[in-house]
Amino acid sequence: MKLTLTSAEKAVSVIQSNQRVFVHSVFASPRPLVNALSQRASELRNVEMVHIHTEGDAPYAEEGMEKSFHVNALFVGPNMRKAVEEGRADYIPVFLSECPALFRKGILPIDVALIQVSPPDKHGYCSLGVSVDIAKAAVDTAKIVIAQLNRHMPRTHGDGIIHIDRIHSFVEGHEPLLEAEISKPDEIEMAIGKHVAALVDDGATLQMGIGAIPNAVLSCLGNHKNLGIHTEMFSDGAIPLIESGVINGSQKTNHPGKTVSGFVMGTKKLYDFIDDNPQVVLLDIAYVNDTHVIRRNPKVTAINSAIEVDITGQVCADSIGSRQFSGVGGQMDFIRGASLSEGGKPIIALPSSTSKGLSRIVPMLKPAAGVTTTRAHVHYIVTEFGVADLYGKNLRQRAMALVGIAHPNHRESLEKEIWQRFHKIGS
């Protein structure tokens, strides 16, 4: 068992034109390897880069790199939006739960996986750290695996354990991980958080993401009991509830007592919390986001966001008209899993209007907007003005319920649209 280090430049020299390269996800993106590969642009052609959301710079997607690299993004993060708009990158619509199958079934076979890992333990095992998600499948199937070794990467329990024999090249890169900015909820977001928290039952299993609204919800759950977490990702907001015992996982069917996730996004406080913490397990996203797995937990409460919702309940969460903003991700995985869970509650939470005062509850989605979650899957829509329970309601009843939680400035115009469409106002 021997670990041999090399330079980033030498490690990525094995990558050839016309190959497909996977880049480790979110805050695990191996920047020294990415930068070294990007510097080979003049000698490479048509290298396909595949990944979900990655943080930090993505020089291979910058203007002028088109002949050398092309991105096939499974989720569009901030560093990819301009590249997608300008044609240097493409987006593949796919449920997050099914991304690993693209690798495992050979639909997108991986030639080289660029990953970031913790140093090996005495048995020779490294950890994928903060992002197991789809990286586990990439490592399992790639012909070549190149790893940045980083002592700042936390060792996490679960599926992200890799023996050094599986890794072909190691490059040292001991740099602190990038961190997510944890925003403080404003008045509107706190109002939404309170409405959502009122829907959460004791003993519920939570799924939520990062951001001001999830943080607002979590801050309102201090008096709840025996909550659990089974989620594609979590952030710092969950830590106080875990430490206080509000989140203890005691009622979960799958992995009782454990906080289950596919990846984490947060600050060094979160990274330190998950480091060698057996209470937290990061697992393959094909398992975490499997609807059949999700539904086995009790009272699954899935809290997701949206860009806009039409008056029949169609949810757009990944695009602004034809502009690709993010991706399908795991929203549908958990919305469906929660609806099938005994006592489950699928929730879409969003402010009633944009920062410019435009209504986010609309008569019709913008032209070319994607339907992330269908109206047949939607149950609860929450804004700062309350909760609309759409389950079991017809189209007109849904529309009237949504008008009730729209911003007051837009209710009259929405009612006119309802009258034109359904020829009736009211229940």
PDB file of C-alpha atoms in Angstrom, residues 178-342:
ATOM      1  CA  LEU A 178     -14.832  27.048  -0.162  1.00  0.00           C
ATOM      2  CA  GLU A 179     -17.763  27.972   2.053  1.00  0.00           C
ATOM      3  CA  ALA A 180     -21.374  28.914   1.388  1.00  0.00           C
ATOM      4  CA  GLU A 181     -22.610  32.291   2.479  1.00  0.00           C
ATOM      5  CA  ILE A 182     -25.318  31.691   5.068  1.00  0.00           C
ATOM      6  CA  SER A 183     -27.877  34.442   4.581  1.00  0.00           C
ATOM      7  CA  LYS A 184     -30.051  35.676   7.407  1.00  0.00           C
ATOM      8  CA  PRO A 185     -33.777  35.459   6.653  1.00  0.00           C
ATOM      9  CA  ASP A 186     -35.599  38.736   6.136  1.00  0.00           C
ATOM     10  CA  GLU A 187     -39.120  39.533   7.301  1.00  0.00           C
ATOM     11  CA  ILE A 188     -40.802  37.872   4.323  1.00  0.00           C
ATOM     12  CA  GLU A 189     -38.658  34.759   4.558  1.00  0.00           C
ATOM     13  CA  MET A 190     -39.323  34.469   8.289  1.00  0.00           C
ATOM     14  CA  ALA A 191     -43.071  34.683   7.637  1.00  0.00           C
ATOM     15  CA  ILE A 192     -42.737  31.849   5.116  1.00  0.00           C
ATOM     16  CA  GLY A 193     -40.635  29.894   7.606  1.00  0.00           C
ATOM     17  CA  LYS A 194     -43.316  30.178  10.278  1.00  0.00           C
ATOM     18  CA  HIS A 195     -46.042  28.973   7.910  1.00  0.00           C
ATOM     19  CA  VAL A 196     -43.944  26.007   6.817  1.00  0.00           C
ATOM     20  CA  ALA A 197     -42.903  25.133  10.368  1.00  0.00           C
ATOM     21  CA  ALA A 198     -46.582  24.983  11.329  1.00  0.00           C
ATOM     22  CA  LEU A 199     -46.999  22.179   8.782  1.00  0.00           C
ATOM     23  CA  VAL A 200     -44.171  20.110  10.283  1.00  0.00           C
ATOM     24  CA  ASP A 201     -45.401  17.397  12.650  1.00  0.00           C
ATOM     25  CA  ASP A 202     -43.428  15.957  15.528  1.00  0.00           C
ATOM     26  CA  GLY A 203     -41.617  12.856  14.343  1.00  0.00           C
ATOM     27  CA  ALA A 204     -41.361  14.127  10.764  1.00  0.00           C
ATOM     28  CA  THR A 205     -38.439  13.335   8.474  1.00  0.00           C
ATOM     29  CA  LEU A 206     -37.185  16.529   6.837  1.00  0.00           C
ATOM     30  CA  GLN A 207     -35.792  17.296   3.415  1.00  0.00           C
ATOM     31  CA  MET A 208     -34.694  20.848   2.709  1.00  0.00           C
ATOM     32  CA  GLY A 209     -31.901  22.697   1.035  1.00  0.00           C
ATOM     33  CA  ILE A 210     -29.780  25.736   1.673  1.00  0.00           C
ATOM     34  CA  GLY A 211     -30.833  29.364   1.799  1.00  0.00           C
ATOM     35  CA  ALA A 212     -32.786  31.889   3.772  1.00  0.00           C
ATOM     36  CA  ILE A 213     -36.157  30.088   3.658  1.00  0.00           C
ATOM     37  CA  PRO A 214     -34.804  26.699   4.847  1.00  0.00           C
ATOM     38  CA  ASN A 215     -32.892  28.536   7.570  1.00  0.00           C
ATOM     39  CA  ALA A 216     -36.073  30.376   8.563  1.00  0.00           C
ATOM     40  CA  VAL A 217     -37.980  27.086   8.769  1.00  0.00           C
ATOM     41  CA  LEU A 218     -35.271  25.455  10.870  1.00  0.00           C
ATOM     42  CA  SER A 219     -35.153  28.425  13.228  1.00  0.00           C
ATOM     43  CA  CYS A 220     -38.876  27.916  13.919  1.00  0.00           C
ATOM     44  CA  LEU A 221     -38.612  24.231  14.837  1.00  0.00           C
ATOM     45  CA  GLY A 222     -37.025  24.558  18.277  1.00  0.00           C
ATOM     46  CA  ASN A 223     -40.143  23.313  20.093  1.00  0.00           C
ATOM     47  CA  HIS A 224     -40.656  20.288  17.863  1.00  0.00           C
ATOM     48  CA  LYS A 225     -39.773  16.756  18.945  1.00  0.00           C
ATOM     49  CA  ASN A 226     -38.085  13.730  17.403  1.00  0.00           C
ATOM     50  CA  LEU A 227     -37.469  15.117  13.931  1.00  0.00           C
ATOM     51  CA  GLY A 228     -35.222  13.339  11.470  1.00  0.00           C
ATOM     52  CA  ILE A 229     -33.294  14.229   8.328  1.00  0.00           C
ATOM     53  CA  HIS A 230     -33.181  12.343   5.041  1.00  0.00           C
ATOM     54  CA  THR A 231     -32.225  14.864   2.392  1.00  0.00           C
ATOM     55  CA  GLU A 232     -30.116  15.306  -0.715  1.00  0.00           C
ATOM     56  CA  MET A 233     -28.198  18.082   1.063  1.00  0.00           C
ATOM     57  CA  PHE A 234     -28.136  20.053   4.282  1.00  0.00           C
ATOM     58  CA  SER A 235     -26.375  23.081   5.690  1.00  0.00           C
ATOM     59  CA  ASP A 236     -25.424  24.829   8.937  1.00  0.00           C
ATOM     60  CA  GLY A 237     -29.035  25.557   9.902  1.00  0.00           C
ATOM     61  CA  ALA A 238     -29.609  21.959  10.979  1.00  0.00           C
ATOM     62  CA  ILE A 239     -26.712  21.849  13.455  1.00  0.00           C
ATOM     63  CA  PRO A 240     -28.400  23.592  16.433  1.00  0.00           C
ATOM     64  CA  LEU A 241     -31.429  21.306  16.150  1.00  0.00           C
ATOM     65  CA  ILE A 242     -29.234  18.202  16.020  1.00  0.00           C
ATOM     66  CA  GLU A 243     -27.161  19.359  18.984  1.00  0.00           C
ATOM     67  CA  SER A 244     -30.276  20.191  21.015  1.00  0.00           C
ATOM     68  CA  GLY A 245     -31.875  16.822  20.284  1.00  0.00           C
ATOM     69  CA  VAL A 246     -34.854  18.208  18.348  1.00  0.00           C
ATOM     70  CA  ILE A 247     -33.448  16.337  15.359  1.00  0.00           C
ATOM     71  CA  ASN A 248     -32.557  12.883  16.605  1.00  0.00           C
ATOM     72  CA  GLY A 249     -33.884  10.551  13.912  1.00  0.00           C
ATOM     73  CA  SER A 250     -35.565   8.334  16.489  1.00  0.00           C
ATOM     74  CA  GLN A 251     -38.751   7.912  14.440  1.00  0.00           C
ATOM     75  CA  LYS A 252     -37.093   7.144  11.111  1.00  0.00           C
ATOM     76  CA  THR A 253     -37.530   3.752   9.493  1.00  0.00           C
ATOM     77  CA  ASN A 254     -34.368   4.016   7.396  1.00  0.00           C
ATOM     78  CA  HIS A 255     -31.155   4.768   9.271  1.00  0.00           C
ATOM     79  CA  PRO A 256     -32.782   5.582  12.623  1.00  0.00           C
ATOM     80  CA  GLY A 257     -30.695   7.978  14.665  1.00  0.00           C
ATOM     81  CA  LYS A 258     -28.717   9.076  11.613  1.00  0.00           C
ATOM     82  CA  THR A 259     -28.749  12.264   9.563  1.00  0.00           C
ATOM     83  CA  VAL A 260     -28.726  11.077   5.953  1.00  0.00           C
ATOM     84  CA  SER A 261     -27.624  13.239   3.044  1.00  0.00           C
ATOM     85  CA  GLY A 262     -25.914  13.096  -0.349  1.00  0.00           C
ATOM     86  CA  PHE A 263     -23.768  16.197   0.098  1.00  0.00           C
ATOM     87  CA  VAL A 264     -23.436  19.262   2.305  1.00  0.00           C
ATOM     88  CA  MET A 265     -23.093  22.984   1.566  1.00  0.00           C
ATOM     89  CA  GLY A 266     -22.080  25.313   4.341  1.00  0.00           C
ATOM     90  CA  THR A 267     -19.284  26.793   6.396  1.00  0.00           C
ATOM     91  CA  LYS A 268     -16.251  25.413   8.209  1.00  0.00           C
ATOM     92  CA  LYS A 269     -18.535  24.923  11.210  1.00  0.00           C
ATOM     93  CA  LEU A 270     -20.509  22.401   9.173  1.00  0.00           C
ATOM     94  CA  TYR A 271     -17.382  20.725   7.843  1.00  0.00           C
ATOM     95  CA  ASP A 272     -16.057  20.310  11.375  1.00  0.00           C
ATOM     96  CA  PHE A 273     -19.435  18.979  12.521  1.00  0.00           C
ATOM     97  CA  ILE A 274     -19.570  16.188   9.940  1.00  0.00           C
ATOM     98  CA  ASP A 275     -15.877  15.251  10.246  1.00  0.00           C
ATOM     99  CA  ASP A 276     -15.699  11.657  11.540  1.00  0.00           C
ATOM    100  CA  ASN A 277     -19.214  12.053  12.946  1.00  0.00           C
ATOM    101  CA  PRO A 278     -20.983   8.679  12.904  1.00  0.00           C
ATOM    102  CA  GLN A 279     -24.316  10.436  13.411  1.00  0.00           C
ATOM    103  CA  VAL A 280     -24.058  11.816   9.857  1.00  0.00           C
ATOM    104  CA  VAL A 281     -23.897   9.531   6.820  1.00  0.00           C
ATOM    105  CA  LEU A 282     -23.380  10.734   3.252  1.00  0.00           C
ATOM    106  CA  LEU A 283     -24.678   8.206   0.751  1.00  0.00           C
ATOM    107  CA  ASP A 284     -24.933   7.598  -2.982  1.00  0.00           C
ATOM    108  CA  ILE A 285     -27.608   9.937  -4.339  1.00  0.00           C
ATOM    109  CA  ALA A 286     -29.182   7.093  -6.311  1.00  0.00           C
ATOM    110  CA  TYR A 287     -30.164   5.677  -2.913  1.00  0.00           C
ATOM    111  CA  VAL A 288     -30.801   8.903  -0.990  1.00  0.00           C
ATOM    112  CA  ASN A 289     -33.158  10.286  -3.639  1.00  0.00           C
ATOM    113  CA  ASP A 290     -34.850   7.000  -4.506  1.00  0.00           C
ATOM    114  CA  THR A 291     -38.587   7.584  -4.075  1.00  0.00           C
ATOM    115  CA  HIS A 292     -39.045   4.064  -2.704  1.00  0.00           C
ATOM    116  CA  VAL A 293     -36.423   4.736  -0.044  1.00  0.00           C
ATOM    117  CA  ILE A 294     -37.769   8.184   0.839  1.00  0.00           C
ATOM    118  CA  ARG A 295     -41.349   7.027   1.284  1.00  0.00           C
ATOM    119  CA  ARG A 296     -40.415   4.410   3.895  1.00  0.00           C
ATOM    120  CA  ASN A 297     -39.648   7.107   6.430  1.00  0.00           C
ATOM    121  CA  PRO A 298     -42.602   8.532   8.384  1.00  0.00           C
ATOM    122  CA  LYS A 299     -44.132  11.948   7.761  1.00  0.00           C
ATOM    123  CA  VAL A 300     -41.577  12.944   5.144  1.00  0.00           C
ATOM    124  CA  THR A 301     -41.809  16.729   4.889  1.00  0.00           C
ATOM    125  CA  ALA A 302     -40.113  17.907   1.721  1.00  0.00           C
ATOM    126  CA  ILE A 303     -39.541  21.666   1.552  1.00  0.00           C
ATOM    127  CA  ASN A 304     -38.496  22.973  -1.844  1.00  0.00           C
ATOM    128  CA  SER A 305     -38.461  26.319  -3.624  1.00  0.00           C
ATOM    129  CA  ALA A 306     -39.699  27.660  -6.943  1.00  0.00           C
ATOM    130  CA  ILE A 307     -39.150  30.500  -9.370  1.00  0.00           C
ATOM    131  CA  GLU A 308     -42.841  30.726 -10.237  1.00  0.00           C
ATOM    132  CA  VAL A 309     -46.053  28.744  -9.861  1.00  0.00           C
ATOM    133  CA  ASP A 310     -49.003  28.998 -12.218  1.00  0.00           C
ATOM    134  CA  ILE A 311     -52.604  29.152 -10.994  1.00  0.00           C
ATOM    135  CA  THR A 312     -53.129  25.432 -11.627  1.00  0.00           C
ATOM    136  CA  GLY A 313     -50.120  24.455  -9.499  1.00  0.00           C
ATOM    137  CA  GLN A 314     -47.442  23.857 -12.118  1.00  0.00           C
ATOM    138  CA  VAL A 315     -44.039  24.605 -10.583  1.00  0.00           C
ATOM    139  CA  CYS A 316     -41.088  26.056 -12.455  1.00  0.00           C
ATOM    140  CA  ALA A 317     -37.949  25.843 -10.338  1.00  0.00           C
ATOM    141  CA  ASP A 318     -35.122  25.519 -12.841  1.00  0.00           C
ATOM    142  CA  SER A 319     -35.550  28.168 -15.539  1.00  0.00           C
ATOM    143  CA  ILE A 320     -36.585  31.758 -16.123  1.00  0.00           C
ATOM    144  CA  GLY A 321     -38.444  31.395 -19.379  1.00  0.00           C
ATOM    145  CA  SER A 322     -35.934  29.872 -21.783  1.00  0.00           C
ATOM    146  CA  ARG A 323     -32.969  30.838 -19.604  1.00  0.00           C
ATOM    147  CA  GLN A 324     -31.595  27.844 -17.732  1.00  0.00           C
ATOM    148  CA  PHE A 325     -31.078  28.928 -14.128  1.00  0.00           C
ATOM    149  CA  SER A 326     -30.412  25.685 -12.238  1.00  0.00           C
ATOM    150  CA  GLY A 327     -31.730  22.174 -12.846  1.00  0.00           C
ATOM    151  CA  VAL A 328     -34.396  19.614 -12.109  1.00  0.00           C
ATOM    152  CA  GLY A 329     -32.255  18.334  -9.245  1.00  0.00           C
ATOM    153  CA  GLY A 330     -33.999  16.303  -6.586  1.00  0.00           C
ATOM    154  CA  GLN A 331     -37.201  18.295  -6.194  1.00  0.00           C
ATOM    155  CA  MET A 332     -39.428  15.743  -7.891  1.00  0.00           C
ATOM    156  CA  ASP A 333     -37.667  12.843  -6.152  1.00  0.00           C
ATOM    157  CA  PHE A 334     -38.652  14.251  -2.774  1.00  0.00           C
ATOM    158  CA  ILE A 335     -41.996  15.782  -3.680  1.00  0.00           C
ATOM    159  CA  ARG A 336     -43.150  12.359  -4.851  1.00  0.00           C
ATOM    160  CA  GLY A 337     -41.443  10.515  -1.994  1.00  0.00           C
ATOM    161  CA  ALA A 338     -43.075  12.787   0.569  1.00  0.00           C
ATOM    162  CA  SER A 339     -46.526  12.428  -0.982  1.00  0.00           C
ATOM    163  CA  LEU A 340     -46.220   8.619  -0.777  1.00  0.00           C
ATOM    164  CA  SER A 341     -44.872   8.658   2.783  1.00  0.00           C
ATOM    165  CA  GLU A 342     -47.370   7.916   5.562  1.00  0.00           C
TER     166      GLU A 342
END
